[in-house]
Coordinates of C-alpha atoms and ligand atoms in Angstrom, one line a residue:
M1 CA -15.4 9.2 20.8
T2 CA -18.4 7.4 22.1
R3 CA -20.3 10.2 20.4
I4 CA -19.5 8.9 16.9
R5 CA -19.3 5.2 17.6
P6 CA -22.9 4.4 16.9
L7 CA -22.8 6.4 13.7
W8 CA -19.9 4.4 12.3
R9 CA -21.7 1.2 13.2
T10 CA -24.7 2.6 11.4
V11 CA -22.7 3.1 8.3
L12 CA -21.0 -0.2 8.0
A13 CA -23.1 -2.8 9.6
P14 CA -25.7 -3.0 6.8
A15 CA -22.9 -3.3 4.3
A16 CA -21.1 -6.2 5.9
A17 CA -21.2 -8.3 2.8
L18 CA -18.3 -8.1 0.5
C19 CA -17.0 -7.0 -2.8
T20 CA -18.3 -8.8 -5.9
G21 CA -16.7 -12.2 -6.2
C22 CA -15.3 -12.3 -2.7
A23 CA -16.5 -14.5 0.1
A24 CA -16.4 -12.8 3.5
I25 CA -13.9 -14.2 5.9
S26 CA -15.1 -15.9 9.1
P27 CA -15.6 -13.4 12.0
D28 CA -15.0 -16.4 14.4
A29 CA -11.3 -16.9 13.8
P30 CA -9.6 -17.2 17.3
P31 CA -6.9 -14.7 18.0
F32 CA -3.2 -15.7 18.2
P33 CA -2.1 -15.6 21.9
H34 CA 1.5 -14.6 21.3
A35 CA 2.6 -13.3 17.9
V36 CA 1.2 -13.1 14.4
V37 CA 1.9 -12.0 10.8
A38 CA -0.9 -10.9 8.4
A39 CA 0.2 -10.8 4.8
D40 CA -1.3 -11.1 1.3
H41 CA -0.3 -14.8 1.0
I42 CA -0.4 -17.7 3.5
I43 CA 3.1 -18.8 2.5
A44 CA 4.4 -15.3 3.3
S45 CA 2.5 -15.1 6.6
R46 CA 3.9 -18.6 7.5
A47 CA 7.4 -17.5 6.6
G48 CA 7.2 -14.7 9.1
A49 CA 5.5 -16.9 11.7
E50 CA 8.4 -19.4 11.3
M51 CA 10.8 -16.7 12.4
L52 CA 8.6 -15.7 15.4
R53 CA 8.5 -19.3 16.5
K54 CA 12.3 -19.6 16.3
G55 CA 12.5 -16.6 18.7
G56 CA 13.0 -14.0 16.1
N57 CA 11.5 -10.5 16.6
A58 CA 9.0 -8.6 14.5
V59 CA 11.7 -7.3 12.1
D60 CA 13.0 -10.8 11.4
A61 CA 9.5 -11.9 10.7
A62 CA 8.8 -8.9 8.5
V63 CA 11.9 -9.5 6.4
A64 CA 11.1 -13.2 5.9
T65 CA 7.5 -12.3 5.0
S66 CA 8.6 -9.7 2.5
F67 CA 11.1 -12.0 0.7
A68 CA 8.3 -14.7 0.5
L69 CA 5.9 -12.2 -0.9
S70 CA 8.4 -11.4 -3.6
V71 CA 8.0 -15.0 -4.8
T72 CA 4.2 -15.6 -4.1
R73 CA 2.9 -12.1 -5.1
P74 CA 5.3 -11.3 -8.0
Y75 CA 2.9 -8.9 -9.6
S76 CA 2.5 -6.8 -6.5
C77 CA 5.9 -6.3 -4.9
G78 CA 9.3 -7.9 -4.6
I79 CA 13.0 -7.5 -5.0
G80 CA 12.4 -5.4 -8.1
G81 CA 10.5 -2.8 -6.1
G82 CA 10.6 -0.6 -3.0
G83 CA 8.6 0.2 0.1
F84 CA 8.2 1.8 3.5
M85 CA 8.4 0.2 6.9
V86 CA 7.2 1.5 10.3
I87 CA 8.7 -0.3 13.3
H88 CA 7.7 0.2 16.9
F89 CA 9.7 -1.4 19.7
N90 CA 7.7 -1.8 22.9
D91 CA 10.0 -1.9 25.9
D92 CA 12.2 -4.3 23.9
P93 CA 15.2 -5.8 25.8
V94 CA 17.6 -4.5 23.1
H95 CA 15.9 -1.4 21.6
G96 CA 13.8 -0.2 24.5
T97 CA 10.7 1.8 23.5
R98 CA 11.3 3.6 20.2
S99 CA 9.8 4.0 16.7
I100 CA 11.5 4.0 13.4
A101 CA 10.4 4.7 9.8
L102 CA 12.4 3.1 6.9
N103 CA 12.2 4.6 3.5
Y104 CA 13.4 2.2 0.8
R105 CA 11.3 3.7 -2.0
E106 CA 12.8 3.5 -5.5
T107 CA 14.9 6.5 -6.8
A108 CA 15.0 8.0 -10.3
P109 CA 18.2 7.0 -12.2
A110 CA 20.7 9.8 -12.8
A111 CA 19.5 10.2 -16.4
I112 CA 15.9 11.0 -15.4
G113 CA 15.2 14.7 -15.3
P114 CA 11.8 16.7 -15.2
D115 CA 11.3 16.5 -18.9
Y116 CA 12.3 12.8 -19.4
F117 CA 8.7 11.6 -20.0
V118 CA 7.5 14.8 -21.7
N119 CA 10.2 14.3 -24.3
A120 CA 9.6 10.5 -24.7
D121 CA 8.0 9.5 -28.0
D122 CA 6.0 6.7 -26.3
P123 CA 3.0 7.8 -24.1
S124 CA 3.4 4.6 -22.1
A125 CA 7.1 5.2 -21.3
S126 CA 6.4 5.9 -17.6
T127 CA 4.4 2.7 -17.1
L128 CA 5.8 0.1 -19.5
G129 CA 9.3 -1.2 -20.0
G130 CA 12.8 0.0 -19.3
R131 CA 12.2 3.7 -19.1
A132 CA 9.6 3.3 -16.3
V133 CA 12.0 1.6 -13.9
G134 CA 13.2 3.2 -10.7
V135 CA 16.3 2.0 -8.8
P136 CA 14.9 -0.8 -6.6
G137 CA 15.1 -0.3 -2.8
N138 CA 13.5 -3.4 -1.4
V139 CA 16.7 -5.5 -0.9
A140 CA 18.6 -2.6 0.6
G141 CA 15.7 -1.8 2.9
L142 CA 15.1 -5.3 4.1
L143 CA 18.7 -6.1 4.7
Y144 CA 19.2 -2.8 6.6
A145 CA 16.2 -3.6 8.8
L146 CA 17.6 -7.0 9.5
E147 CA 21.1 -5.8 10.2
H148 CA 20.1 -2.9 12.5
F149 CA 16.9 -4.2 14.1
G150 CA 16.6 -8.0 13.6
T151 CA 18.2 -10.8 15.5
L152 CA 18.5 -13.7 13.0
D153 CA 20.9 -14.2 10.1
R154 CA 20.2 -13.7 6.4
Q155 CA 20.2 -17.4 5.6
T156 CA 17.6 -18.1 8.1
V157 CA 15.2 -15.3 7.1
L158 CA 15.6 -16.0 3.4
A159 CA 15.1 -19.8 3.7
P160 CA 11.3 -19.9 3.4
A161 CA 11.3 -17.6 0.3
I162 CA 14.0 -19.7 -1.3
R163 CA 12.0 -22.9 -0.7
A164 CA 8.9 -21.3 -2.2
A165 CA 10.7 -20.1 -5.3
A166 CA 12.6 -23.4 -5.8
Y167 CA 9.8 -25.9 -5.2
G168 CA 7.0 -23.7 -6.3
F169 CA 3.6 -22.6 -5.0
E170 CA 0.1 -23.1 -6.2
A171 CA -1.6 -20.2 -8.1
D172 CA -4.6 -19.0 -6.1
E173 CA -7.6 -17.1 -7.3
N174 CA -6.0 -13.7 -6.9
Y175 CA -2.9 -14.8 -8.8
V176 CA -5.0 -16.3 -11.6
S177 CA -7.4 -13.4 -12.0
T178 CA -4.4 -11.0 -12.1
A179 CA -2.4 -13.1 -14.5
R180 CA -5.4 -13.6 -16.8
S181 CA -6.1 -9.9 -17.0
V182 CA -2.5 -9.1 -17.8
A183 CA -2.5 -12.0 -20.3
A184 CA -5.5 -10.3 -22.0
R185 CA -3.3 -7.2 -22.5
F186 CA -0.6 -9.4 -24.0
D187 CA -3.1 -10.8 -26.4
E188 CA -4.1 -7.3 -27.5
H189 CA -0.4 -6.5 -28.0
P190 CA 1.2 -9.7 -29.2
E191 CA 4.6 -8.0 -29.4
F192 CA 4.6 -8.0 -25.5
K193 CA 4.9 -11.8 -25.6
R194 CA 8.4 -11.4 -27.1
R195 CA 9.3 -8.2 -25.4
F196 CA 8.4 -9.5 -21.9
A197 CA 8.9 -13.2 -22.7
Y198 CA 9.8 -14.4 -19.2
V199 CA 6.6 -12.8 -17.8
W200 CA 4.5 -14.5 -20.5
T201 CA 6.0 -18.0 -19.9
A202 CA 7.0 -18.1 -16.2
F203 CA 4.4 -15.9 -14.6
L204 CA 1.4 -16.2 -17.0
H205 CA 2.0 -19.7 -18.2
S206 CA 1.4 -18.4 -21.8
G207 CA -2.1 -17.2 -20.7
E208 CA -3.2 -20.7 -19.6
I209 CA -2.7 -20.4 -15.9
R210 CA -5.3 -22.1 -13.7
V211 CA -6.0 -22.1 -10.0
G212 CA -3.9 -24.9 -8.4
D213 CA -1.2 -24.8 -11.1
L214 CA 2.4 -24.9 -9.7
V215 CA 4.4 -21.7 -10.2
R216 CA 8.1 -22.4 -9.9
L217 CA 10.7 -19.6 -10.0
P218 CA 14.1 -21.3 -9.8
E219 CA 15.7 -18.1 -11.2
Q220 CA 14.4 -16.1 -8.3
A221 CA 15.6 -18.8 -6.0
A222 CA 19.1 -18.3 -7.4
A223 CA 18.8 -14.5 -6.8
L224 CA 17.7 -15.0 -3.2
R225 CA 20.5 -17.5 -2.6
L226 CA 23.0 -14.9 -3.8
I227 CA 21.4 -12.3 -1.5
A228 CA 21.5 -14.7 1.4
E229 CA 25.2 -15.4 0.8
H230 CA 26.6 -12.0 -0.2
G231 CA 24.1 -9.5 1.1
R232 CA 23.3 -6.2 -0.5
E233 CA 26.4 -6.4 -2.8
A234 CA 24.9 -9.3 -4.7
F235 CA 22.0 -7.2 -5.8
Y236 CA 23.5 -3.7 -6.2
D237 CA 27.0 -4.6 -7.4
G238 CA 27.1 -8.2 -8.6
A239 CA 25.5 -10.6 -11.0
I240 CA 22.0 -9.4 -10.3
A241 CA 23.0 -5.8 -10.9
D242 CA 24.5 -6.8 -14.2
A243 CA 21.3 -8.5 -15.2
I244 CA 19.1 -5.6 -14.2
V245 CA 21.2 -3.1 -16.2
R246 CA 21.2 -5.4 -19.2
A247 CA 17.4 -5.8 -19.1
V248 CA 16.7 -2.1 -18.6
H249 CA 19.1 -1.1 -21.4
A250 CA 17.8 -3.7 -23.9
D251 CA 14.4 -2.1 -23.4
G252 CA 15.4 1.5 -23.9
G253 CA 15.9 2.5 -20.3
S254 CA 19.0 4.3 -18.9
M255 CA 19.7 2.8 -15.4
T256 CA 23.4 2.3 -14.8
H257 CA 25.6 0.3 -12.4
D258 CA 26.3 3.6 -10.7
D259 CA 22.6 4.2 -10.1
L260 CA 22.4 0.8 -8.4
R261 CA 25.6 1.3 -6.3
A262 CA 24.5 4.7 -5.2
Y263 CA 21.1 3.5 -3.8
R264 CA 20.7 4.4 -0.1
I265 CA 17.8 3.8 2.2
R266 CA 16.6 6.6 4.6
Q267 CA 16.0 5.9 8.3
T268 CA 13.7 8.5 9.8
Q269 CA 11.1 9.1 12.4
P270 CA 7.5 8.1 11.9
L271 CA 5.0 11.0 11.5
T272 CA 3.0 10.9 14.7
F273 CA -0.4 12.4 15.4
R274 CA -3.3 11.9 17.8
F275 CA -6.8 10.9 17.1
A276 CA -8.9 11.0 20.3
S277 CA -6.7 9.2 22.9
W278 CA -4.9 7.1 20.3
R279 CA -1.4 7.9 18.9
F280 CA -0.7 7.0 15.2
L281 CA 2.7 6.2 13.9
A282 CA 2.6 6.7 10.2
M283 CA 4.9 7.2 7.2
P284 CA 6.2 10.7 6.4
P285 CA 6.8 12.0 2.9
P286 CA 7.7 10.8 0.3
S287 CA 4.7 8.8 1.4
S288 CA 1.6 10.9 1.3
G289 CA -0.1 8.4 3.6
G290 CA 0.8 9.9 7.0
V291 CA 0.0 13.5 6.2
A292 CA -3.2 12.6 4.4
M293 CA -4.4 10.3 7.3
A294 CA -3.6 13.0 9.8
Q295 CA -5.5 15.7 7.8
T296 CA -8.4 13.4 7.1
L297 CA -8.9 12.3 10.6
G298 CA -8.5 15.9 11.9
L299 CA -11.0 17.2 9.5
F300 CA -13.4 14.3 9.9
T301 CA -13.7 15.0 13.6
R302 CA -14.4 18.7 12.9
H303 CA -17.0 17.8 10.2
L304 CA -18.8 15.5 12.6
A305 CA -18.9 18.2 15.2
A306 CA -20.5 20.5 12.6
T307 CA -23.3 18.0 12.0
R308 CA -24.3 18.1 15.6
G309 CA -28.1 18.7 16.0
R310 CA -28.8 17.2 12.6
P311 CA -30.3 13.7 12.3
S312 CA -27.4 11.3 12.1
S313 CA -27.3 9.0 9.1
S314 CA -25.1 6.8 7.1
A315 CA -25.0 9.3 4.3
M316 CA -24.0 12.1 6.6
F317 CA -21.1 10.0 7.9
V318 CA -19.9 9.1 4.4
H319 CA -20.2 12.7 3.4
A320 CA -18.2 14.0 6.5
L321 CA -15.4 11.5 5.7
T322 CA -15.5 12.1 2.0
E323 CA -15.2 15.9 2.4
A324 CA -12.2 15.4 4.6
L325 CA -10.6 13.1 2.0
K326 CA -11.2 15.6 -0.7
H327 CA -9.2 18.2 1.2
A328 CA -6.4 15.8 2.0
F329 CA -6.1 14.6 -1.6
A330 CA -6.2 18.2 -2.9
D331 CA -3.3 19.1 -0.7
R332 CA -1.5 15.9 -1.7
A333 CA -1.7 17.0 -5.3
E334 CA -0.4 20.4 -4.5
W335 CA 2.1 20.2 -1.7
L336 CA 3.7 16.8 -1.3
G337 CA 6.9 15.4 -2.8
D338 CA 10.2 14.0 -1.7
P339 CA 11.5 16.2 1.2
D340 CA 15.1 15.5 0.2
F341 CA 14.4 17.6 -2.9
V342 CA 11.5 20.0 -2.2
D343 CA 10.1 21.9 0.7
V344 CA 7.1 19.9 2.1
P345 CA 5.2 22.1 4.5
I346 CA 4.0 19.3 6.8
H347 CA 3.6 21.5 9.9
Q348 CA 1.4 24.1 8.0
L349 CA -0.7 21.3 6.5
L350 CA -1.3 19.7 9.9
D351 CA -1.5 23.0 11.8
R352 CA -4.7 23.2 14.0
A353 CA -5.6 26.7 12.6
S354 CA -5.2 25.4 9.0
L355 CA -7.4 22.4 9.7
D356 CA -10.0 24.7 11.4
A357 CA -10.0 26.9 8.3
M358 CA -10.4 24.0 5.9
A359 CA -13.2 22.5 8.0
S360 CA -15.1 25.8 8.2
S361 CA -16.1 25.3 4.5
F362 CA -17.8 22.0 5.4
D363 CA -21.5 22.1 4.4
P364 CA -23.5 19.2 5.9
A365 CA -26.0 19.5 3.1
R366 CA -23.8 19.3 0.0
T367 CA -20.4 18.8 -1.5
H368 CA -18.6 21.5 -3.3
E369 CA -17.9 21.9 -7.0
P370 CA -14.7 20.1 -8.0
G371 CA -11.5 22.0 -9.0
A372 CA -10.7 22.3 -12.7
Y373 CA -8.1 19.4 -12.6
G374 CA -8.1 15.7 -13.0
S375 CA -9.4 13.0 -15.2
R376 CA -12.8 11.5 -14.8
A377 CA -11.6 8.1 -15.9
P378 CA -11.7 5.6 -13.0
P379 CA -8.4 4.4 -11.7
P380 CA -7.2 1.0 -12.9
D381 CA -8.1 -2.2 -11.2
D382 CA -4.5 -2.6 -10.0
R383 CA -3.0 -5.6 -8.3
G384 CA 0.3 -4.0 -7.5
T385 CA 1.6 -3.4 -4.0
S386 CA 1.4 -5.5 -0.9
H387 CA 1.0 -4.7 2.8
Y388 CA 1.9 -6.9 5.8
C389 CA 1.7 -6.5 9.5
V390 CA 3.7 -8.3 12.3
V391 CA 3.5 -8.3 16.1
D392 CA 6.0 -10.4 18.1
A393 CA 5.8 -11.9 21.5
H394 CA 7.3 -8.7 23.1
G395 CA 4.5 -6.6 21.6
N396 CA 6.9 -5.1 19.1
A397 CA 5.3 -4.3 15.7
V398 CA 6.1 -3.8 12.1
A399 CA 3.8 -2.3 9.4
A400 CA 5.3 -2.4 5.9
T401 CA 4.0 -1.7 2.4
E402 CA 6.0 -2.6 -0.6
T403 CA 5.4 -2.3 -4.3
I404 CA 6.5 -2.6 -7.9
N405 CA 3.6 -0.2 -8.7
L406 CA 1.1 -1.6 -11.3
S407 CA 0.5 -5.4 -11.8
F408 CA 3.9 -6.9 -12.8
G409 CA 5.4 -3.4 -12.5
S410 CA 6.9 -2.3 -15.8
R411 CA 6.3 -5.8 -17.0
L412 CA 10.1 -5.8 -17.7
P413 CA 11.5 -9.0 -16.2
V414 CA 15.1 -9.8 -15.2
P415 CA 14.9 -13.3 -16.7
E416 CA 18.1 -14.7 -15.3
F417 CA 16.8 -14.0 -11.8
G418 CA 13.0 -14.4 -12.1
F419 CA 11.5 -11.1 -11.0
C420 CA 9.9 -8.1 -12.5
L421 CA 11.2 -4.5 -12.3
N422 CA 8.9 -1.8 -11.0
N423 CA 7.3 1.1 -13.0
Q424 CA 7.5 3.4 -10.0
L425 CA 8.6 6.4 -12.1
D426 CA 4.9 6.8 -13.1
D427 CA 4.3 7.9 -9.5
F428 CA 6.2 11.1 -10.3
T429 CA 4.5 13.9 -12.1
A430 CA 5.6 12.3 -15.3
L431 CA 3.5 14.4 -17.7
P432 CA 2.5 17.7 -15.9
G433 CA -1.2 18.2 -15.9
V434 CA -1.9 14.6 -17.0
P435 CA -3.3 12.2 -14.4
N436 CA -1.0 9.2 -13.7
A437 CA -2.2 5.6 -13.8
F438 CA -4.1 6.1 -10.6
G439 CA -5.9 9.2 -11.9
L440 CA -3.8 11.4 -9.6
T441 CA -2.8 14.8 -10.9
Q442 CA 0.3 16.1 -9.1
S443 CA 2.4 19.3 -8.8
D444 CA 5.9 20.3 -9.8
R445 CA 7.1 19.3 -6.4
N446 CA 6.8 15.7 -7.6
L447 CA 8.6 16.1 -10.9
P448 CA 11.3 13.5 -11.5
A449 CA 14.9 14.3 -10.7
P450 CA 18.1 12.2 -10.4
G451 CA 18.0 10.3 -7.1
K452 CA 14.6 11.6 -6.2
R453 CA 11.8 9.3 -4.9
P454 CA 8.3 9.6 -6.3
L455 CA 5.4 10.5 -4.1
S456 CA 3.5 7.4 -2.8
S457 CA 0.2 6.6 -1.1
M458 CA 1.6 3.7 0.8
S459 CA 0.5 4.1 4.5
P460 CA 1.9 1.5 6.9
T461 CA 0.5 2.5 10.2
I462 CA 0.8 1.5 13.9
V463 CA -1.7 2.8 16.5
L464 CA -0.8 3.0 20.2
D465 CA -3.3 3.4 23.0
A466 CA -3.0 6.0 25.8
D467 CA -0.6 3.6 27.7
G468 CA 1.7 3.3 24.7
R469 CA 0.7 -0.2 23.8
V470 CA 0.3 -1.4 20.2
V471 CA -3.4 -1.7 19.6
I472 CA -3.5 -1.8 15.7
V473 CA -1.1 -2.6 12.9
A474 CA -2.6 -1.8 9.5
G475 CA -2.1 -0.8 5.9
A476 CA -3.2 -1.7 2.4
A477 CA -2.4 -2.0 -1.3
G478 CA -4.2 -0.2 -4.1
G479 CA -2.6 3.2 -5.0
P480 CA -4.5 6.2 -3.5
T481 CA -7.2 3.8 -2.1
I482 CA -4.6 2.7 0.3
I483 CA -5.0 5.9 2.3
T484 CA -8.8 5.7 2.4
S485 CA -9.1 2.0 3.2
T486 CA -6.4 2.2 5.9
I487 CA -8.4 4.9 7.6
E488 CA -11.7 3.0 7.2
I489 CA -10.4 -0.3 8.7
I490 CA -8.8 1.6 11.6
L491 CA -12.0 3.5 12.3
E492 CA -14.0 0.3 12.1
V493 CA -11.8 -1.1 15.0
L494 CA -11.5 2.1 17.0
L495 CA -15.0 3.4 16.8
S496 CA -17.1 0.2 16.4
D497 CA -14.9 -2.2 18.3
S498 CA -15.1 -4.5 15.3
T499 CA -13.0 -7.6 15.0
A500 CA -10.3 -7.7 12.4
A501 CA -12.5 -9.9 10.2
E502 CA -15.4 -7.6 10.5
A503 CA -13.3 -4.6 9.7
M504 CA -11.9 -6.4 6.7
N505 CA -15.3 -7.6 5.5
A506 CA -16.9 -4.2 5.7
S507 CA -17.6 -2.5 2.3
R508 CA -15.5 0.5 1.4
F509 CA -15.7 3.8 -0.3
H510 CA -13.1 6.1 -1.7
H511 CA -12.7 9.7 -2.9
Q512 CA -9.4 11.2 -4.1
W513 CA -10.6 14.7 -5.0
A514 CA -9.7 14.4 -8.6
P515 CA -11.4 12.8 -10.4
D516 CA -14.5 14.1 -8.6
V517 CA -16.0 10.7 -8.1
L518 CA -17.1 8.9 -4.9
Y519 CA -16.3 5.3 -5.5
M520 CA -18.4 2.8 -3.5
E521 CA -18.2 -1.0 -3.3
P522 CA -21.4 -2.7 -4.7
E523 CA -23.1 -3.5 -1.4
W524 CA -23.4 0.2 -0.7
F525 CA -26.0 0.5 -3.5
D526 CA -28.4 -1.6 -1.4
V527 CA -28.0 0.2 1.9
R528 CA -31.0 2.3 3.1
D529 CA -31.2 4.8 5.9
A530 CA -33.8 4.8 8.7
N531 CA -36.3 6.4 6.4
G532 CA -35.8 3.7 3.7
V533 CA -34.0 6.0 1.3
L534 CA -30.9 4.6 -0.4
V535 CA -27.7 6.0 1.0
V536 CA -26.3 6.5 -2.5
D537 CA -29.4 8.6 -3.4
R538 CA -28.9 10.8 -0.3
L539 CA -25.2 11.2 -1.3
S540 CA -26.2 12.1 -4.9
A541 CA -28.6 14.7 -3.6
M542 CA -25.7 16.3 -1.8
G543 CA -23.9 16.6 -5.1
H544 CA -21.6 13.6 -4.9
R545 CA -21.0 11.8 -8.2
V546 CA -21.3 8.2 -6.9
Q547 CA -19.8 5.4 -8.9
R548 CA -19.8 1.7 -8.3
R549 CA -16.3 0.1 -8.0
D550 CA -16.2 -3.7 -7.6
S551 CA -13.3 -3.8 -5.1
I552 CA -11.4 -1.1 -3.2
A553 CA -7.9 -1.9 -2.0
A554 CA -6.4 -5.0 -0.3
A555 CA -5.6 -4.4 3.4
N556 CA -4.2 -6.4 6.3
L557 CA -4.9 -5.8 9.9
I558 CA -3.8 -6.9 13.4
R559 CA -5.8 -5.8 16.4
R560 CA -5.1 -6.2 20.1
S561 CA -8.0 -8.2 21.7
A562 CA -8.6 -9.4 25.2
R563 CA -7.5 -12.9 24.1
G564 CA -4.5 -12.1 22.1
W565 CA -3.8 -10.7 18.6
D566 CA -6.8 -10.8 16.3
A567 CA -5.5 -10.7 12.7
A568 CA -7.1 -10.7 9.2
G569 CA -5.9 -10.7 5.6
D570 CA -8.2 -9.1 3.0
P571 CA -10.6 -11.5 1.3
R572 CA -10.3 -9.2 -1.7
K573 CA -6.7 -10.6 -2.2
G574 CA -6.8 -13.9 -0.4
G575 CA -4.6 -12.9 2.5
V576 CA -4.4 -15.2 5.5
P577 CA -2.6 -14.6 8.8
A578 CA -0.3 -17.1 10.6
G579 CA 1.0 -17.1 14.2
Y580 CA 1.0 -18.9 17.5
Ligands
LIG601 N1 2.9 2.8 -6.4 C1 1.8 3.2 -5.6 C2 2.1 4.1 -4.5 O1 3.3 4.0 -4.0 O2 1.3 4.9 -4.1

């Protein structure tokens, strides 16, 4: 690995400024000696840290953090959505040393078959309103995690979220910029103001929301109190279930009480792979994250080997990683789906011979022509999804990513209980051959079916060192850019020994094979190589179609350092860690 360390430093050091409109976070923040939570909102990080101080473990902290994010990042994630959680117990007094992956992704209601969206009269049916909504998994997933792997009770872990919902929280810049861009859509479609009235008034303050305004969600506080008191039943079989079914039906959807009652989480093993001496614990399908990361890092290493003897440069490094990403995203489009429903050939995809064969087509001088699929439209500037990381005083770790998909999900609120329902069904191959909201074209393996979970890019990841100790907990929000940005921040730490803040501040790039565009954050356009040539010009000369993108993903990261746990939220979303 020492061979490529200086290269990676060459790539990112000149681009250490940040995405347009973001102020880089201080690289001098001291580490947390014992335990820490890094989440997208300070109230959520503090909710988790409160559990850690009370003696709770990483899972208790994760559950408290997630419920608090449901309140403070209501456009990204929450009780109307679903997610994935990777847990690693490190010589824990109760659980010993073991790893677990929890899949609480939304499922398609029983009425949703492969042609459901093809037959829909409305082209926005998979993204907007009642028909876009998958059966939420978040509450089931969090309560399962708490019951099986936590130590505290429901009332304790839900208390900070209930406080935040009942007393309110101040809208920050990320909240306001998201709310204003959604409000602009409501202005273009004034009927949304009636159709999604609770969103318009409670979340968007009728389009007038400003930084510092108090957002109170007493209705969500009521939902959280019911969950604290009655557990999973309150959500899947009680008053909240009634309100969800009512909201979905009133807006043309078909979710039933039976769909909600039938919801089950899946406990499984993380997908594990090695990169140099490190061991990655990642999420298996229906997340595409683990497979794509394993393929990308395996190919990247081979591509770098193929550049040996050529002058090293930033452009070559970006090229080598981009070519790996293009292979991984092409396979994502073709092969991945929910393994409960379709055959997903993970072993073939990660097989050494198969990676060797793919890498053999790598040309250090140019990129290859794109396939015939995919849209050239850039993916949306999406504020859905939220990632958080936890490490407790025993060194146990949780990485979790949760989402309601696009900003404010389907936009369909459950007004009695103050939250938005997801539009996760758009992550299926809703319209075959047509790219989804993230520009992803996907195969028949990912067609909708009753009870099936849509393919996801969410990539909660834990990295262990050769001694089995947790060294990194990471992940991101941002559709397919999740996979790329999670790889990039991890490489920053592993190959350049960067601090969490440096890794977070570094400018990013992203390629998802289709559309055939290499997206780069603005600072890249000023970076020159040793000969004074702009890196983007070098990449263009190799055949890459380089395009500027203001901000790529919103990550969170915890890193083991000599002085404790070094953690950072992403300045692109205003995340701040908390711990002790
Ligand atoms: N909803 C975005 C994802 O799961 O990838």
